[in-house]
Coordinates of C-alpha atoms in Angstrom, one line a residue:
Chain X
X1 CA 48.4 81.7 91.1
X2 CA 50.6 78.9 89.7
X3 CA 54.3 78.9 90.2
X4 CA 57.0 76.1 89.2
X5 CA 59.4 75.1 91.9
X6 CA 62.8 73.6 91.4
X7 CA 65.0 71.6 93.7
X8 CA 68.6 71.1 93.5
X9 CA 71.4 69.0 94.7
X10 CA 70.9 67.2 98.3
X11 CA 67.5 68.8 98.5
X12 CA 66.4 67.3 95.2
X13 CA 67.5 63.8 96.4
X14 CA 65.9 64.1 99.9
X15 CA 62.7 65.4 98.5
X16 CA 62.7 62.7 95.5
X17 CA 61.9 65.4 93.0
X18 CA 63.3 68.1 90.7
X19 CA 60.5 70.1 89.8
X20 CA 56.9 70.7 90.6
X21 CA 53.9 72.9 89.6
X22 CA 52.2 74.6 92.7
X23 CA 48.7 75.8 92.5
X24 CA 48.2 78.5 95.4
X25 CA 45.5 80.6 96.7
X26 CA 46.0 84.6 96.4
X27 CA 48.2 86.4 94.1
X28 CA 51.5 86.8 96.2
X29 CA 53.4 85.0 99.0
X30 CA 57.0 84.9 100.4
X31 CA 59.6 82.4 99.4
X32 CA 59.5 81.2 103.0
X33 CA 55.6 81.0 103.0
X34 CA 55.8 79.0 99.7
X35 CA 58.2 76.4 101.3
X36 CA 55.8 76.2 104.7
X37 CA 52.8 75.7 101.9
X38 CA 54.5 72.9 100.0
X39 CA 56.4 71.1 103.0
X40 CA 54.1 71.9 106.1
X41 CA 57.1 73.1 108.0
X42 CA 59.5 76.4 108.1
X43 CA 62.4 76.4 105.6
X44 CA 65.4 74.5 106.8
X45 CA 68.5 76.3 108.1
X46 CA 70.9 77.4 105.4
X47 CA 68.3 76.9 102.6
X48 CA 69.2 79.0 99.6
X49 CA 66.5 80.3 97.2
X50 CA 66.1 81.9 93.8
X51 CA 63.2 83.7 92.0
X52 CA 63.2 83.8 88.2
X53 CA 66.8 82.4 88.3
X54 CA 67.9 85.5 90.4
X55 CA 69.1 85.1 94.2
X56 CA 66.5 85.6 96.6
X57 CA 65.9 85.8 100.5
X58 CA 63.2 84.1 102.5
X59 CA 61.2 87.5 102.2
X60 CA 61.1 87.7 98.5
X61 CA 57.6 87.9 97.1
X62 CA 56.6 85.3 94.6
X63 CA 54.0 85.9 92.0
X64 CA 51.8 84.0 89.5
X65 CA 54.0 82.4 86.8
X66 CA 57.2 82.8 88.7
X67 CA 60.0 80.2 88.7
X68 CA 61.3 79.6 92.2
X69 CA 64.1 77.4 93.1
X70 CA 65.4 75.9 96.6
X71 CA 69.0 74.6 97.1
X72 CA 71.6 74.1 99.8
X73 CA 74.5 76.2 100.1
X74 CA 76.5 76.3 96.7
X75 CA 79.8 74.4 96.4
X76 CA 81.2 75.5 92.9
X77 CA 84.6 76.6 91.8
Chain S
X1 CA 85.3 95.3 77.4
X2 CA 85.1 91.3 76.4
X3 CA 83.2 88.9 78.7
X4 CA 82.7 85.3 78.0
X5 CA 81.1 82.8 80.4
X6 CA 81.4 79.1 79.3
X7 CA 79.7 76.0 81.0
X8 CA 81.5 72.9 79.9
X9 CA 79.7 69.3 80.1
X10 CA 83.0 67.6 79.2
X11 CA 86.6 68.0 80.0
X12 CA 88.3 71.1 78.8
X13 CA 91.7 72.5 78.4
X14 CA 91.8 75.8 80.6
X15 CA 95.1 77.1 78.9
X16 CA 93.6 76.8 75.3
X17 CA 90.5 78.5 76.6
X18 CA 92.4 81.5 78.0
X19 CA 94.4 81.6 74.9
X20 CA 91.3 81.8 72.8
X21 CA 89.4 84.3 75.0
X22 CA 92.7 86.5 74.9
X23 CA 92.1 87.1 71.2
X24 CA 89.3 89.3 71.9
X25 CA 91.1 91.8 74.2
X26 CA 93.1 94.5 72.0
X27 CA 96.7 93.2 72.1
X28 CA 98.2 96.6 72.6
X29 CA 96.4 97.6 75.6
X30 CA 96.1 94.4 77.7
X31 CA 99.3 94.7 79.8
X32 CA 98.3 92.3 82.8
X33 CA 96.4 88.8 82.7
X34 CA 95.6 87.0 86.0
X35 CA 94.5 83.6 85.9
X36 CA 93.0 81.0 88.3
X37 CA 92.5 77.4 87.3
X38 CA 91.1 74.8 89.8
X39 CA 91.2 71.1 89.0
X40 CA 89.9 68.2 90.7
X41 CA 92.3 66.9 93.6
X42 CA 92.1 63.3 94.4
X43 CA 92.0 64.2 98.2
X44 CA 89.5 66.1 100.4
X45 CA 89.1 66.0 104.1
X46 CA 91.4 63.1 104.2
X47 CA 89.4 60.5 102.4
X48 CA 90.4 59.4 98.9
X49 CA 87.8 61.0 96.5
X50 CA 87.4 58.9 93.1
X51 CA 85.4 61.1 91.2
X52 CA 83.1 64.1 91.5
X53 CA 79.7 65.0 90.0
X54 CA 79.0 68.7 89.5
X55 CA 75.4 69.8 89.2
X56 CA 74.2 73.4 88.4
X57 CA 71.2 75.4 87.5
X58 CA 71.0 75.8 83.8
X59 CA 70.1 79.5 83.0
X60 CA 70.7 81.1 86.5
X61 CA 74.3 79.8 86.4
X62 CA 75.2 82.0 83.5
X63 CA 73.1 84.8 84.8
X64 CA 74.9 84.6 88.0
X65 CA 78.4 84.5 86.5
X66 CA 77.5 87.3 84.4
X67 CA 76.3 89.4 87.3
X68 CA 79.6 88.6 89.3
X69 CA 81.7 89.7 86.3
X70 CA 79.8 92.7 86.1
X71 CA 80.3 93.5 89.6
X72 CA 84.2 93.2 89.3
X73 CA 83.9 95.4 86.1
X74 CA 82.1 98.1 88.1
X75 CA 85.0 98.0 90.9
X76 CA 88.4 97.5 88.7
X77 CA 89.5 98.9 85.3
X78 CA 89.2 95.7 83.4
X79 CA 89.7 95.1 79.8
X80 CA 88.3 91.4 79.6
X81 CA 87.0 88.6 81.8
X82 CA 86.7 85.0 80.9
X83 CA 84.9 82.4 83.3
X84 CA 84.7 78.7 82.2
X85 CA 83.0 76.0 84.8
X86 CA 82.7 72.4 84.4
X87 CA 79.5 70.5 85.1
X88 CA 78.6 66.6 85.0
X89 CA 80.7 63.7 85.9
X90 CA 84.4 64.8 86.6
X91 CA 87.6 62.9 86.9
X92 CA 90.8 63.7 89.1
X93 CA 92.9 66.1 87.3
X94 CA 90.0 67.6 85.2
X95 CA 89.7 71.5 85.2
X96 CA 86.5 72.5 87.3
X97 CA 86.8 76.1 87.2
X98 CA 88.8 78.9 85.1
X99 CA 88.6 82.7 85.8
X100 CA 90.8 84.9 83.8
X101 CA 91.0 88.8 84.0
X102 CA 92.7 91.3 81.7
X103 CA 93.5 94.8 82.7
X104 CA 96.4 97.5 82.0
X105 CA 97.3 97.1 85.5
X106 CA 98.4 94.1 87.5
X107 CA 96.9 94.8 90.7
X108 CA 93.4 95.3 89.0
X109 CA 93.8 92.0 87.2
X110 CA 94.9 90.2 90.1
X111 CA 92.2 91.6 92.6
X112 CA 89.4 91.3 90.4
X113 CA 90.4 87.6 89.5
X114 CA 90.6 86.6 93.3
X115 CA 87.0 88.6 93.8
X116 CA 85.5 86.7 90.8
X117 CA 86.6 83.3 92.1
X118 CA 85.6 84.0 95.7
X119 CA 82.1 85.1 94.5
X120 CA 81.7 82.3 92.3
X121 CA 82.4 79.8 95.1
X122 CA 79.8 81.4 97.2
X123 CA 77.0 82.6 95.0
X124 CA 77.0 80.7 91.7
X125 CA 74.6 77.9 91.7
X126 CA 77.1 74.6 91.4
X127 CA 76.9 71.7 93.6
X128 CA 79.7 69.1 94.2
X129 CA 78.9 65.4 95.0
X130 CA 81.9 63.4 95.7
X131 CA 82.3 59.7 95.0
X132 CA 84.6 57.9 97.6
X133 CA 87.0 55.0 97.3
X134 CA 84.5 52.9 99.1
X135 CA 81.9 53.4 96.4
X136 CA 79.8 55.6 98.5
X137 CA 78.8 59.3 97.7
X138 CA 78.5 62.4 99.5
X139 CA 77.3 66.0 98.9
X140 CA 80.1 68.7 99.5
X141 CA 78.4 70.5 102.5
X142 CA 80.5 73.8 102.1
X143 CA 83.6 75.2 100.2
X144 CA 86.9 75.9 101.9
X145 CA 87.7 79.4 103.1
X146 CA 89.2 81.7 100.6
X147 CA 91.3 83.7 103.2
Chain F
X1 CA 108.1 70.2 93.4
X2 CA 108.8 71.2 89.9
X3 CA 110.5 74.4 89.0
X4 CA 111.3 75.8 85.7
X5 CA 112.8 79.1 85.0
X6 CA 113.2 80.3 81.3
X7 CA 114.6 83.4 79.5
X8 CA 113.1 84.2 76.1
X9 CA 115.3 86.0 73.5
X10 CA 112.1 85.8 71.1
X11 CA 108.5 86.1 71.4
X12 CA 106.9 83.4 73.4
X13 CA 103.3 82.1 73.9
X14 CA 102.7 82.4 77.6
X15 CA 99.6 79.9 77.7
X16 CA 101.5 77.2 76.0
X17 CA 104.4 77.9 78.3
X18 CA 102.2 77.2 81.2
X19 CA 100.5 74.2 79.6
X20 CA 103.8 72.6 79.0
X21 CA 105.2 73.4 82.5
X22 CA 101.9 71.9 84.1
X23 CA 102.8 68.4 82.6
X24 CA 105.6 68.0 85.4
X25 CA 103.0 68.7 88.2
X26 CA 101.1 65.3 89.3
X27 CA 97.8 65.7 88.0
X28 CA 95.8 64.3 90.7
X29 CA 97.4 66.6 93.4
X30 CA 97.5 69.9 91.8
X31 CA 94.5 71.4 92.7
X32 CA 95.1 75.1 92.0
X33 CA 96.9 77.0 89.3
X34 CA 97.5 80.8 89.8
X35 CA 99.0 82.5 86.6
X36 CA 100.2 86.2 86.1
X37 CA 101.2 87.2 82.5
X38 CA 102.6 90.8 81.8
X39 CA 102.6 92.1 78.3
X40 CA 104.0 95.0 76.6
X41 CA 101.6 97.7 76.5
X42 CA 101.6 100.8 74.3
X43 CA 101.3 103.3 76.7
X44 CA 103.3 104.4 79.7
X45 CA 103.2 107.7 81.7
X46 CA 101.2 109.0 78.8
X47 CA 103.7 108.9 76.1
X48 CA 103.4 106.5 73.2
X49 CA 105.9 103.6 73.4
X50 CA 106.6 101.8 70.3
X51 CA 109.0 99.2 71.3
X52 CA 111.0 97.9 74.4
X53 CA 114.3 96.7 74.8
X54 CA 114.9 94.3 77.7
X55 CA 118.3 94.0 79.1
X56 CA 119.5 91.4 81.6
X57 CA 122.5 90.0 83.3
X58 CA 122.6 86.4 82.0
X59 CA 123.7 83.9 84.7
X60 CA 122.7 86.1 87.5
X61 CA 119.1 86.4 86.3
X62 CA 118.6 82.8 86.4
X63 CA 120.1 82.4 89.9
X64 CA 117.9 85.2 91.2
X65 CA 114.7 83.7 89.6
X66 CA 115.6 80.5 91.2
X67 CA 116.4 82.1 94.5
X68 CA 112.9 84.0 94.4
X69 CA 111.3 80.7 93.9
X70 CA 113.1 78.9 96.4
X71 CA 111.8 81.7 98.8
X72 CA 108.0 81.3 97.9
X73 CA 108.5 77.5 98.2
X74 CA 109.7 77.8 101.8
X75 CA 106.8 79.9 102.7
X76 CA 103.8 78.2 100.8
X77 CA 103.0 74.6 100.2
X78 CA 103.5 74.6 96.5
X79 CA 103.5 71.8 94.0
X80 CA 105.4 73.8 91.2
X81 CA 106.6 77.0 89.9
X82 CA 107.3 78.2 86.3
X83 CA 108.7 81.6 85.6
X84 CA 109.3 82.9 82.1
X85 CA 110.8 86.3 81.2
X86 CA 111.4 87.9 77.6
X87 CA 114.8 89.7 76.9
X88 CA 115.8 91.7 73.7
X89 CA 113.8 93.6 71.4
X90 CA 110.1 93.5 72.4
X91 CA 106.9 94.7 70.4
X92 CA 103.8 95.9 71.8
X93 CA 101.5 93.0 72.7
X94 CA 104.4 90.6 73.2
X95 CA 104.8 88.7 76.7
X96 CA 107.2 90.1 78.9
X97 CA 106.7 87.8 82.2
X98 CA 104.9 84.8 83.0
X99 CA 104.5 83.6 86.7
X100 CA 102.7 80.2 87.2
X101 CA 102.4 78.5 90.7
X102 CA 100.5 75.1 91.5
X103 CA 99.4 74.1 94.9
X104 CA 96.8 71.9 96.5
X105 CA 95.3 75.2 97.8
X106 CA 94.1 78.1 96.1
X107 CA 95.1 80.8 98.5
X108 CA 98.8 79.4 98.7
X109 CA 99.0 79.2 94.7
X110 CA 97.7 82.8 94.4
X111 CA 99.7 84.5 97.1
X112 CA 102.8 82.6 96.1
X113 CA 102.2 83.9 92.4
X114 CA 101.8 87.5 93.7
X115 CA 104.7 87.2 95.9
X116 CA 107.3 85.9 93.0
X117 CA 106.0 88.7 90.6
X118 CA 106.7 91.4 93.1
X119 CA 110.0 90.1 94.2
X120 CA 111.2 89.4 90.5
X121 CA 109.9 93.1 89.6
X122 CA 112.3 94.5 92.6
X123 CA 115.1 92.2 92.5
X124 CA 115.8 90.3 89.2
X125 CA 118.3 91.9 87.1
X126 CA 116.3 93.2 83.8
X127 CA 116.2 96.7 82.8
X128 CA 113.7 98.2 80.3
X129 CA 114.5 100.8 77.7
X130 CA 111.3 102.3 75.8
X131 CA 111.5 103.5 72.3
X132 CA 109.1 106.5 72.0
X133 CA 107.0 107.5 68.9
X134 CA 109.2 110.5 68.3
X135 CA 112.1 108.1 67.9
X136 CA 113.8 108.7 71.1
X137 CA 115.0 106.3 73.9
X138 CA 114.5 106.3 77.6
X139 CA 115.4 103.9 80.3
X140 CA 112.6 103.0 82.6
X141 CA 113.5 104.5 86.1
X142 CA 111.3 102.3 88.3
X143 CA 108.5 99.9 88.4
X144 CA 105.0 100.9 89.2
X145 CA 104.1 99.9 92.6
X146 CA 102.3 96.6 93.1
X147 CA 100.1 97.4 96.0
Chain J
X1 CA 144.2 91.4 93.1
X2 CA 142.2 91.4 89.8
X3 CA 138.5 91.7 89.5
X4 CA 136.1 91.7 86.6
X5 CA 133.7 94.6 86.6
X6 CA 130.3 94.7 84.7
X7 CA 128.0 97.5 83.9
X8 CA 124.4 97.1 82.9
X9 CA 121.6 99.4 81.4
X10 CA 121.6 103.2 81.8
X11 CA 125.0 103.0 83.8
X12 CA 126.6 100.9 80.9
X13 CA 125.6 103.7 78.5
X14 CA 126.7 106.5 80.6
X15 CA 130.2 105.0 81.3
X16 CA 130.5 103.9 77.7
X17 CA 131.7 100.3 78.7
X18 CA 130.1 97.2 79.6
X19 CA 132.9 95.4 81.1
X20 CA 136.6 96.1 82.6
X21 CA 139.3 94.1 84.5
X22 CA 140.5 95.9 87.6
X23 CA 143.9 95.7 88.9
X24 CA 144.0 96.7 92.6
X25 CA 146.5 96.9 95.6
X26 CA 145.7 94.8 98.8
X27 CA 143.5 91.6 98.9
X28 CA 140.1 92.8 99.7
X29 CA 138.0 96.0 99.6
X30 CA 134.3 96.6 99.6
X31 CA 131.9 97.2 96.8
X32 CA 131.7 101.0 97.7
X33 CA 135.6 101.2 97.9
X34 CA 136.0 99.5 94.4
X35 CA 133.4 101.9 92.8
X36 CA 135.5 104.9 94.4
X37 CA 138.7 103.5 93.2
X38 CA 137.6 103.1 89.6
X39 CA 135.6 106.2 89.3
X40 CA 137.2 108.6 91.8
X41 CA 134.0 109.7 93.4
X42 CA 131.5 107.9 95.8
X43 CA 128.9 105.5 94.4
X44 CA 125.8 107.3 93.1
X45 CA 122.4 107.1 94.9
X46 CA 120.3 104.2 94.3
X47 CA 123.2 102.3 92.8
X48 CA 122.6 98.3 92.9
X49 CA 125.4 95.8 92.9
X50 CA 126.2 92.2 92.8
X51 CA 129.2 90.2 93.5
X52 CA 129.5 86.6 92.0
X53 CA 126.0 87.0 90.5
X54 CA 124.4 87.5 94.0
X55 CA 122.9 90.7 95.5
X56 CA 125.4 92.7 97.3
X57 CA 125.5 95.9 99.3
X58 CA 127.9 98.7 99.4
X59 CA 129.7 96.9 102.4
X60 CA 129.8 93.4 100.5
X61 CA 133.8 92.4 100.3
X62 CA 135.2 91.9 97.1
X63 CA 138.2 89.6 96.8
X64 CA 140.6 88.5 94.0
X65 CA 138.8 86.7 91.3
X66 CA 135.5 88.2 91.9
X67 CA 132.8 89.3 89.2
X68 CA 131.3 92.6 90.4
X69 CA 128.3 94.1 88.8
X70 CA 126.9 97.5 89.2
X71 CA 123.7 98.6 87.8
X72 CA 120.5 101.0 88.3
X73 CA 117.2 99.9 90.0
X74 CA 115.9 96.8 88.2
X75 CA 112.7 97.3 86.1
X76 CA 112.0 93.7 84.9
X77 CA 108.3 92.1 85.0

């Protein structure tokens, strides 16, 4: 399966990238497992995520073709 | 029910924006309007902030704002909501956020306006990076509490 | 601290009024603005209201509004307050009341705005007489509760 | 002593006058006593009053030259 992964704000700067395409074995994994696969460590504390532009938890499933985003706590307003 | 959500890459006049959005609300029913406008201050945590960069997640931002407004509509008898948010490079004094709600009743308008603002601050994908007087930058780690 | 109190004998544009009052607040400090605008609806207690006459007590009205604003200033860290109220013959859709507060902090602006509005409704010497669809008139006996 | 008395809204209509000058014996009386003197009955329920354009109670003293106002509950906003 293939998913597109987006990073925002401090996370984008620290990782040095804004977007990547990830090729993964199997046909589903969780938001947390995707992070582990990409970064070889568990998700950091206070990580926020979205799947297909909707708020997601670490347990939210990710499937082929999904758009996944990781970001720090939001600070708008 | 009139709902408008705007993302502004440049400075905008919040009062003109409210005035325009209000045209879509039936004049003889609107009764009460409650508005909040947040602007960039030149201080935060006791250091002098000279500028701000507002990053957002295009697409998700608009969806989240619409979801937050729909949640308020389900809870209060509203006639209209208008939400506008600035993105990009911001200067002190510029408007950052505008939330306006219309209802036949003042308490509904006021409570819905507060609710939308608090939800926006905690859920909508915007991130602030402050530029300090010494030329350094820092990401704002969290919003100040609303209550 | 900028305080303005206005009595309007004719229809006024509340957003233009806020925009103008805001010019007196230092742009780099204002942070948050909270605004309430009340307009004449065309319904009240299930009868059709076609017009409204707003009587006031010239002199005392301005003093009471200034006193109410001073009370809010003593309680919240405000940068400015602007209160405007319509008097005379009013048509459906016209603005009746405007309360705007500015502060460095959103909660102070919001709470002070609510407080001023509730005090105004219970203490400032204004009286509404409604004109009904059948041509009769009636004095409004009391305001709807604010909470 | 002389005081000016103002009436507003429903009260103004019911009494058929907006303003009157009152000549009174003595040099002080209360807002309630002034009403009794002018109308030969106690103040009605929910009557509001002001002395010299400031909120007043039924016990507030009235003196020579004062401006007294009587009115029903306010309904602005």
